[in-house]
Amino acid sequence: MILSPKARLAAALIALCAALGVAAGFWAVYGRTGSAPGAAWFMARYFTNLTGLLVTVVFAGIALGRRQFASSWLVAGTALATLLVGIVQRMLLHGLKQRQGGDLVADILLHQAVPMLVPLFWLAFLPKGRLGWRDPLLWACYPLAYLGYALLRGSLEARYPYPFLDVGRLGWGPVLAYAAGIAAAFLLVGGGIVALDRALGARRGPSQ
């Protein structure tokens, strides 16, 4: 489906917000390393940055009127990923680093603004009553793939993206416990999104 001009404008602003967050983080890393490829490789270590790129692509596609991006399933799954970013940052990472300059801009945009704006966009503009109870399991493929990538890359580089994934310092038991807890929270919030979608769909009708 193609959304209204108002929805497409909102999508463009969200895409811009996510792109600016990633760009600010990249510029900050580039300023420290002096290497564009090195900065890109560093940025690719983090789920936050990858999700920022996902939001940029999906919402730019919506803004440009591409039907495949204006899918309730895709936008809801993207919203869930951004919520994971915001929740993990707030519960496990907040206050661990003092940020300034581009790092601070990226932190505000990607950890605070985007996790609020994307779910609100789904609530305001996407049809309801189209999600299924298996959808959270499908959405979970993205963070699970990231987990495998992060652990493999961390083992090869001896540097992990987040303290709770640091197998070298914590050991496999605590890391797997953290991962299981995050996965459970992801599925729980995903189930809540589906339940809300069904409730709103029943109230408004699936075509609304």
PDB file of C-alpha atoms in Angstrom:
ATOM      1  CA  MET A   1       0.000   0.000   0.000  1.00  0.00           C
ATOM      2  CA  ILE A   2       1.002   3.641  -0.498  1.00  0.00           C
ATOM      3  CA  LEU A   3       0.461   5.801   2.553  1.00  0.00           C
ATOM      4  CA  SER A   4      -0.879   9.353   2.671  1.00  0.00           C
ATOM      5  CA  PRO A   5       1.341  12.372   1.960  1.00  0.00           C
ATOM      6  CA  LYS A   6       1.281  13.165   5.687  1.00  0.00           C
ATOM      7  CA  ALA A   7       2.519   9.664   6.532  1.00  0.00           C
ATOM      8  CA  ARG A   8       5.192   9.844   3.843  1.00  0.00           C
ATOM      9  CA  LEU A   9       6.422  13.173   5.194  1.00  0.00           C
ATOM     10  CA  ALA A  10       6.604  11.679   8.698  1.00  0.00           C
ATOM     11  CA  ALA A  11       8.511   8.703   7.275  1.00  0.00           C
ATOM     12  CA  ALA A  12      10.970  11.045   5.560  1.00  0.00           C
ATOM     13  CA  LEU A  13      11.633  12.838   8.840  1.00  0.00           C
ATOM     14  CA  ILE A  14      12.209   9.526  10.641  1.00  0.00           C
ATOM     15  CA  ALA A  15      14.567   8.344   7.902  1.00  0.00           C
ATOM     16  CA  LEU A  16      16.450  11.639   8.169  1.00  0.00           C
ATOM     17  CA  CYS A  17      16.641  11.321  11.953  1.00  0.00           C
ATOM     18  CA  ALA A  18      18.088   7.799  11.726  1.00  0.00           C
ATOM     19  CA  ALA A  19      20.495   8.738   8.928  1.00  0.00           C
ATOM     20  CA  LEU A  20      21.767  11.754  10.843  1.00  0.00           C
ATOM     21  CA  GLY A  21      22.284   9.588  13.927  1.00  0.00           C
ATOM     22  CA  VAL A  22      24.375   7.076  12.015  1.00  0.00           C
ATOM     23  CA  ALA A  23      26.252   9.834  10.210  1.00  0.00           C
ATOM     24  CA  ALA A  24      27.038  11.651  13.467  1.00  0.00           C
ATOM     25  CA  GLY A  25      28.391   8.456  14.988  1.00  0.00           C
ATOM     26  CA  PHE A  26      30.433   7.747  11.881  1.00  0.00           C
ATOM     27  CA  TRP A  27      31.892  11.256  11.864  1.00  0.00           C
ATOM     28  CA  ALA A  28      32.877  10.931  15.530  1.00  0.00           C
ATOM     29  CA  VAL A  29      34.624   7.598  14.932  1.00  0.00           C
ATOM     30  CA  TYR A  30      36.281   8.907  11.772  1.00  0.00           C
ATOM     31  CA  GLY A  31      37.599  11.859  13.738  1.00  0.00           C
ATOM     32  CA  ARG A  32      39.304   9.457  16.143  1.00  0.00           C
ATOM     33  CA  THR A  33      40.631   6.992  13.577  1.00  0.00           C
ATOM     34  CA  GLY A  34      41.208   9.082  10.440  1.00  0.00           C
ATOM     35  CA  SER A  35      40.064   6.116   8.345  1.00  0.00           C
ATOM     36  CA  ALA A  36      36.682   5.954   6.602  1.00  0.00           C
ATOM     37  CA  PRO A  37      36.818   2.145   6.052  1.00  0.00           C
ATOM     38  CA  GLY A  38      37.996   1.675   9.636  1.00  0.00           C
ATOM     39  CA  ALA A  39      35.171   3.857  10.949  1.00  0.00           C
ATOM     40  CA  ALA A  40      32.596   1.944   8.878  1.00  0.00           C
ATOM     41  CA  TRP A  41      33.924  -1.390  10.126  1.00  0.00           C
ATOM     42  CA  PHE A  42      33.827  -0.118  13.716  1.00  0.00           C
ATOM     43  CA  MET A  43      30.249   1.145  13.308  1.00  0.00           C
ATOM     44  CA  ALA A  44      29.144  -2.207  11.899  1.00  0.00           C
ATOM     45  CA  ARG A  45      30.015  -3.825  15.226  1.00  0.00           C
ATOM     46  CA  TYR A  46      26.950  -2.351  16.932  1.00  0.00           C
ATOM     47  CA  PHE A  47      23.292  -3.371  16.767  1.00  0.00           C
ATOM     48  CA  THR A  48      22.295   0.270  17.273  1.00  0.00           C
ATOM     49  CA  ASN A  49      24.014   1.392  14.072  1.00  0.00           C
ATOM     50  CA  LEU A  50      22.751  -1.534  12.000  1.00  0.00           C
ATOM     51  CA  THR A  51      19.222  -0.838  13.200  1.00  0.00           C
ATOM     52  CA  GLY A  52      19.690   2.842  12.385  1.00  0.00           C
ATOM     53  CA  LEU A  53      20.556   1.850   8.828  1.00  0.00           C
ATOM     54  CA  LEU A  54      17.523  -0.460   8.729  1.00  0.00           C
ATOM     55  CA  VAL A  55      15.254   2.396   9.812  1.00  0.00           C
ATOM     56  CA  THR A  56      16.823   4.692   7.222  1.00  0.00           C
ATOM     57  CA  VAL A  57      16.200   2.243   4.381  1.00  0.00           C
ATOM     58  CA  VAL A  58      12.672   1.236   5.411  1.00  0.00           C
ATOM     59  CA  PHE A  59      11.430   4.760   6.057  1.00  0.00           C
ATOM     60  CA  ALA A  60      13.132   6.245   3.027  1.00  0.00           C
ATOM     61  CA  GLY A  61      11.325   3.598   1.001  1.00  0.00           C
ATOM     62  CA  ILE A  62       8.007   4.570   2.607  1.00  0.00           C
ATOM     63  CA  ALA A  63       8.690   8.258   1.966  1.00  0.00           C
ATOM     64  CA  LEU A  64       9.394   7.494  -1.706  1.00  0.00           C
ATOM     65  CA  GLY A  65       6.112   5.600  -2.031  1.00  0.00           C
ATOM     66  CA  ARG A  66       7.589   2.099  -2.375  1.00  0.00           C
ATOM     67  CA  ARG A  67       4.744  -0.291  -1.536  1.00  0.00           C
ATOM     68  CA  GLN A  68       6.939  -3.090  -0.227  1.00  0.00           C
ATOM     69  CA  PHE A  69       8.277  -0.885   2.572  1.00  0.00           C
ATOM     70  CA  ALA A  70       4.828   0.252   3.762  1.00  0.00           C
ATOM     71  CA  SER A  71       4.049  -3.207   5.129  1.00  0.00           C
ATOM     72  CA  SER A  72       2.478  -3.476   8.584  1.00  0.00           C
ATOM     73  CA  TRP A  73       4.665  -6.523   9.246  1.00  0.00           C
ATOM     74  CA  LEU A  74       7.897  -4.810   8.216  1.00  0.00           C
ATOM     75  CA  VAL A  75       7.224  -1.553  10.055  1.00  0.00           C
ATOM     76  CA  ALA A  76       6.079  -3.355  13.216  1.00  0.00           C
ATOM     77  CA  GLY A  77       9.205  -5.533  13.153  1.00  0.00           C
ATOM     78  CA  THR A  78      11.380  -2.459  12.647  1.00  0.00           C
ATOM     79  CA  ALA A  79       9.592  -0.759  15.538  1.00  0.00           C
ATOM     80  CA  LEU A  80      10.315  -3.772  17.729  1.00  0.00           C
ATOM     81  CA  ALA A  81      14.016  -3.652  16.823  1.00  0.00           C
ATOM     82  CA  THR A  82      14.183   0.042  17.736  1.00  0.00           C
ATOM     83  CA  LEU A  83      12.444  -0.663  21.040  1.00  0.00           C
ATOM     84  CA  LEU A  84      15.086  -3.310  21.757  1.00  0.00           C
ATOM     85  CA  VAL A  85      17.774  -0.689  21.111  1.00  0.00           C
ATOM     86  CA  GLY A  86      16.154   1.781  23.486  1.00  0.00           C
ATOM     87  CA  ILE A  87      15.399  -0.736  26.247  1.00  0.00           C
ATOM     88  CA  VAL A  88      18.862  -2.326  26.249  1.00  0.00           C
ATOM     89  CA  GLN A  89      20.512   1.077  26.240  1.00  0.00           C
ATOM     90  CA  ARG A  90      18.415   2.279  29.160  1.00  0.00           C
ATOM     91  CA  MET A  91      18.660  -0.881  31.255  1.00  0.00           C
ATOM     92  CA  LEU A  92      22.174  -2.187  30.566  1.00  0.00           C
ATOM     93  CA  LEU A  93      24.309   0.567  29.048  1.00  0.00           C
ATOM     94  CA  HIS A  94      23.074   3.928  30.291  1.00  0.00           C
ATOM     95  CA  GLY A  95      25.754   5.941  32.024  1.00  0.00           C
ATOM     96  CA  LEU A  96      28.652   3.630  31.172  1.00  0.00           C
ATOM     97  CA  LYS A  97      30.231   6.226  28.873  1.00  0.00           C
ATOM     98  CA  GLN A  98      30.290   9.996  28.867  1.00  0.00           C
ATOM     99  CA  ARG A  99      29.420  11.110  25.343  1.00  0.00           C
ATOM    100  CA  GLN A 100      30.040  14.401  23.593  1.00  0.00           C
ATOM    101  CA  GLY A 101      30.044  15.827  20.081  1.00  0.00           C
ATOM    102  CA  GLY A 102      28.948  13.418  17.383  1.00  0.00           C
ATOM    103  CA  ASP A 103      28.734  10.542  19.861  1.00  0.00           C
ATOM    104  CA  LEU A 104      26.193  12.488  21.910  1.00  0.00           C
ATOM    105  CA  VAL A 105      24.145  13.407  18.835  1.00  0.00           C
ATOM    106  CA  ALA A 106      24.117   9.768  17.724  1.00  0.00           C
ATOM    107  CA  ASP A 107      23.141   8.643  21.227  1.00  0.00           C
ATOM    108  CA  ILE A 108      20.181  11.027  21.397  1.00  0.00           C
ATOM    109  CA  LEU A 109      18.918  10.260  17.900  1.00  0.00           C
ATOM    110  CA  LEU A 110      19.419   6.476  17.811  1.00  0.00           C
ATOM    111  CA  HIS A 111      18.817   5.546  21.455  1.00  0.00           C
ATOM    112  CA  GLN A 112      16.049   7.989  22.284  1.00  0.00           C
ATOM    113  CA  ALA A 113      14.374   9.628  19.293  1.00  0.00           C
ATOM    114  CA  VAL A 114      14.186   6.720  16.848  1.00  0.00           C
ATOM    115  CA  PRO A 115      12.901   4.151  19.419  1.00  0.00           C
ATOM    116  CA  MET A 116      10.068   6.579  20.173  1.00  0.00           C
ATOM    117  CA  LEU A 117       9.262   7.780  16.645  1.00  0.00           C
ATOM    118  CA  VAL A 118       9.147   4.438  14.817  1.00  0.00           C
ATOM    119  CA  PRO A 119       6.568   2.763  17.122  1.00  0.00           C
ATOM    120  CA  LEU A 120       4.482   5.955  17.063  1.00  0.00           C
ATOM    121  CA  PHE A 121       4.557   5.900  13.256  1.00  0.00           C
ATOM    122  CA  TRP A 122       3.309   2.303  13.265  1.00  0.00           C
ATOM    123  CA  LEU A 123       0.532   3.226  15.685  1.00  0.00           C
ATOM    124  CA  ALA A 124      -0.532   6.316  13.764  1.00  0.00           C
ATOM    125  CA  PHE A 125      -0.291   5.323  10.117  1.00  0.00           C
ATOM    126  CA  LEU A 126      -0.243   1.561   9.519  1.00  0.00           C
ATOM    127  CA  PRO A 127      -3.337  -0.653   9.150  1.00  0.00           C
ATOM    128  CA  LYS A 128      -4.079  -2.818  12.176  1.00  0.00           C
ATOM    129  CA  GLY A 129      -5.311  -6.379  12.506  1.00  0.00           C
ATOM    130  CA  ARG A 130      -2.798  -7.861  10.074  1.00  0.00           C
ATOM    131  CA  LEU A 131      -0.166  -9.333  12.418  1.00  0.00           C
ATOM    132  CA  GLY A 132       0.011 -12.946  13.584  1.00  0.00           C
ATOM    133  CA  TRP A 133       1.282 -14.629  16.731  1.00  0.00           C
ATOM    134  CA  ARG A 134       4.206 -16.193  14.843  1.00  0.00           C
ATOM    135  CA  ASP A 135       5.477 -12.797  13.722  1.00  0.00           C
ATOM    136  CA  PRO A 136       7.618 -12.134  16.844  1.00  0.00           C
ATOM    137  CA  LEU A 137       9.502 -15.368  16.124  1.00  0.00           C
ATOM    138  CA  LEU A 138      10.183 -14.181  12.578  1.00  0.00           C
ATOM    139  CA  TRP A 139      11.212 -10.724  13.780  1.00  0.00           C
ATOM    140  CA  ALA A 140      13.600 -12.390  16.233  1.00  0.00           C
ATOM    141  CA  CYS A 141      15.683 -13.721  13.321  1.00  0.00           C
ATOM    142  CA  TYR A 142      17.298 -10.279  13.001  1.00  0.00           C
ATOM    143  CA  PRO A 143      18.631  -9.917  16.577  1.00  0.00           C
ATOM    144  CA  LEU A 144      19.549 -13.617  16.679  1.00  0.00           C
ATOM    145  CA  ALA A 145      21.563 -13.242  13.482  1.00  0.00           C
ATOM    146  CA  TYR A 146      23.225 -10.197  15.000  1.00  0.00           C
ATOM    147  CA  LEU A 147      24.037 -12.134  18.183  1.00  0.00           C
ATOM    148  CA  GLY A 148      25.814 -14.834  16.193  1.00  0.00           C
ATOM    149  CA  TYR A 149      27.673 -12.220  14.169  1.00  0.00           C
ATOM    150  CA  ALA A 150      28.679 -10.226  17.262  1.00  0.00           C
ATOM    151  CA  LEU A 151      29.963 -13.264  19.137  1.00  0.00           C
ATOM    152  CA  LEU A 152      31.871 -14.584  16.130  1.00  0.00           C
ATOM    153  CA  ARG A 153      33.394 -11.217  15.342  1.00  0.00           C
ATOM    154  CA  GLY A 154      34.190 -10.648  19.007  1.00  0.00           C
ATOM    155  CA  SER A 155      35.974 -13.977  19.289  1.00  0.00           C
ATOM    156  CA  LEU A 156      38.068 -13.185  16.193  1.00  0.00           C
ATOM    157  CA  GLU A 157      38.921  -9.626  17.203  1.00  0.00           C
ATOM    158  CA  ALA A 158      39.012 -10.204  20.986  1.00  0.00           C
ATOM    159  CA  ARG A 159      36.752  -7.174  21.305  1.00  0.00           C
ATOM    160  CA  TYR A 160      33.021  -7.406  21.914  1.00  0.00           C
ATOM    161  CA  PRO A 161      30.515  -4.654  21.106  1.00  0.00           C
ATOM    162  CA  TYR A 162      28.729  -4.624  24.468  1.00  0.00           C
ATOM    163  CA  PRO A 163      29.886  -5.478  28.006  1.00  0.00           C
ATOM    164  CA  PHE A 164      27.130  -8.088  28.469  1.00  0.00           C
ATOM    165  CA  LEU A 165      28.413  -9.951  25.388  1.00  0.00           C
ATOM    166  CA  ASP A 166      32.051  -9.998  26.498  1.00  0.00           C
ATOM    167  CA  VAL A 167      32.695 -13.741  26.668  1.00  0.00           C
ATOM    168  CA  GLY A 168      36.364 -13.187  27.489  1.00  0.00           C
ATOM    169  CA  ARG A 169      35.519 -11.264  30.654  1.00  0.00           C
ATOM    170  CA  LEU A 170      32.217 -12.810  31.737  1.00  0.00           C
ATOM    171  CA  GLY A 171      32.374 -16.354  30.345  1.00  0.00           C
ATOM    172  CA  TRP A 172      29.746 -18.147  28.299  1.00  0.00           C
ATOM    173  CA  GLY A 173      27.284 -18.733  31.130  1.00  0.00           C
ATOM    174  CA  PRO A 174      26.549 -15.081  31.985  1.00  0.00           C
ATOM    175  CA  VAL A 175      26.628 -14.042  28.327  1.00  0.00           C
ATOM    176  CA  LEU A 176      24.079 -16.684  27.380  1.00  0.00           C
ATOM    177  CA  ALA A 177      21.955 -15.698  30.389  1.00  0.00           C
ATOM    178  CA  TYR A 178      21.975 -12.065  29.252  1.00  0.00           C
ATOM    179  CA  ALA A 179      21.147 -13.135  25.695  1.00  0.00           C
ATOM    180  CA  ALA A 180      18.275 -15.321  26.907  1.00  0.00           C
ATOM    181  CA  GLY A 181      16.883 -12.484  29.008  1.00  0.00           C
ATOM    182  CA  ILE A 182      17.042 -10.032  26.113  1.00  0.00           C
ATOM    183  CA  ALA A 183      15.455 -12.599  23.790  1.00  0.00           C
ATOM    184  CA  ALA A 184      12.636 -13.194  26.271  1.00  0.00           C
ATOM    185  CA  ALA A 185      12.018  -9.450  26.575  1.00  0.00           C
ATOM    186  CA  PHE A 186      12.078  -9.108  22.775  1.00  0.00           C
ATOM    187  CA  LEU A 187       9.470 -11.842  22.341  1.00  0.00           C
ATOM    188  CA  LEU A 188       7.358 -10.445  25.173  1.00  0.00           C
ATOM    189  CA  VAL A 189       7.299  -6.948  23.685  1.00  0.00           C
ATOM    190  CA  GLY A 190       6.704  -8.459  20.238  1.00  0.00           C
ATOM    191  CA  GLY A 191       3.729 -10.369  21.611  1.00  0.00           C
ATOM    192  CA  GLY A 192       2.458  -7.123  23.091  1.00  0.00           C
ATOM    193  CA  ILE A 193       2.675  -5.447  19.681  1.00  0.00           C
ATOM    194  CA  VAL A 194       0.694  -8.276  18.098  1.00  0.00           C
ATOM    195  CA  ALA A 195      -1.913  -8.154  20.873  1.00  0.00           C
ATOM    196  CA  LEU A 196      -2.256  -4.390  20.460  1.00  0.00           C
ATOM    197  CA  ASP A 197      -2.493  -4.766  16.683  1.00  0.00           C
ATOM    198  CA  ARG A 198      -5.283  -7.310  17.024  1.00  0.00           C
ATOM    199  CA  ALA A 199      -7.161  -5.246  19.570  1.00  0.00           C
ATOM    200  CA  LEU A 200      -6.978  -2.121  17.419  1.00  0.00           C
ATOM    201  CA  GLY A 201      -7.852  -4.132  14.320  1.00  0.00           C
ATOM    202  CA  ALA A 202     -10.927  -5.565  16.001  1.00  0.00           C
ATOM    203  CA  ARG A 203     -12.012  -2.071  17.023  1.00  0.00           C
ATOM    204  CA  ARG A 204     -11.364  -0.294  13.726  1.00  0.00           C
ATOM    205  CA  GLY A 205     -11.582  -3.113  11.211  1.00  0.00           C
ATOM    206  CA  PRO A 206      -8.519  -4.535   9.401  1.00  0.00           C
ATOM    207  CA  SER A 207      -8.804  -2.136   6.501  1.00  0.00           C
ATOM    208  CA  GLN A 208      -8.436   0.966   8.679  1.00  0.00           C
TER     209      GLN A 208
END
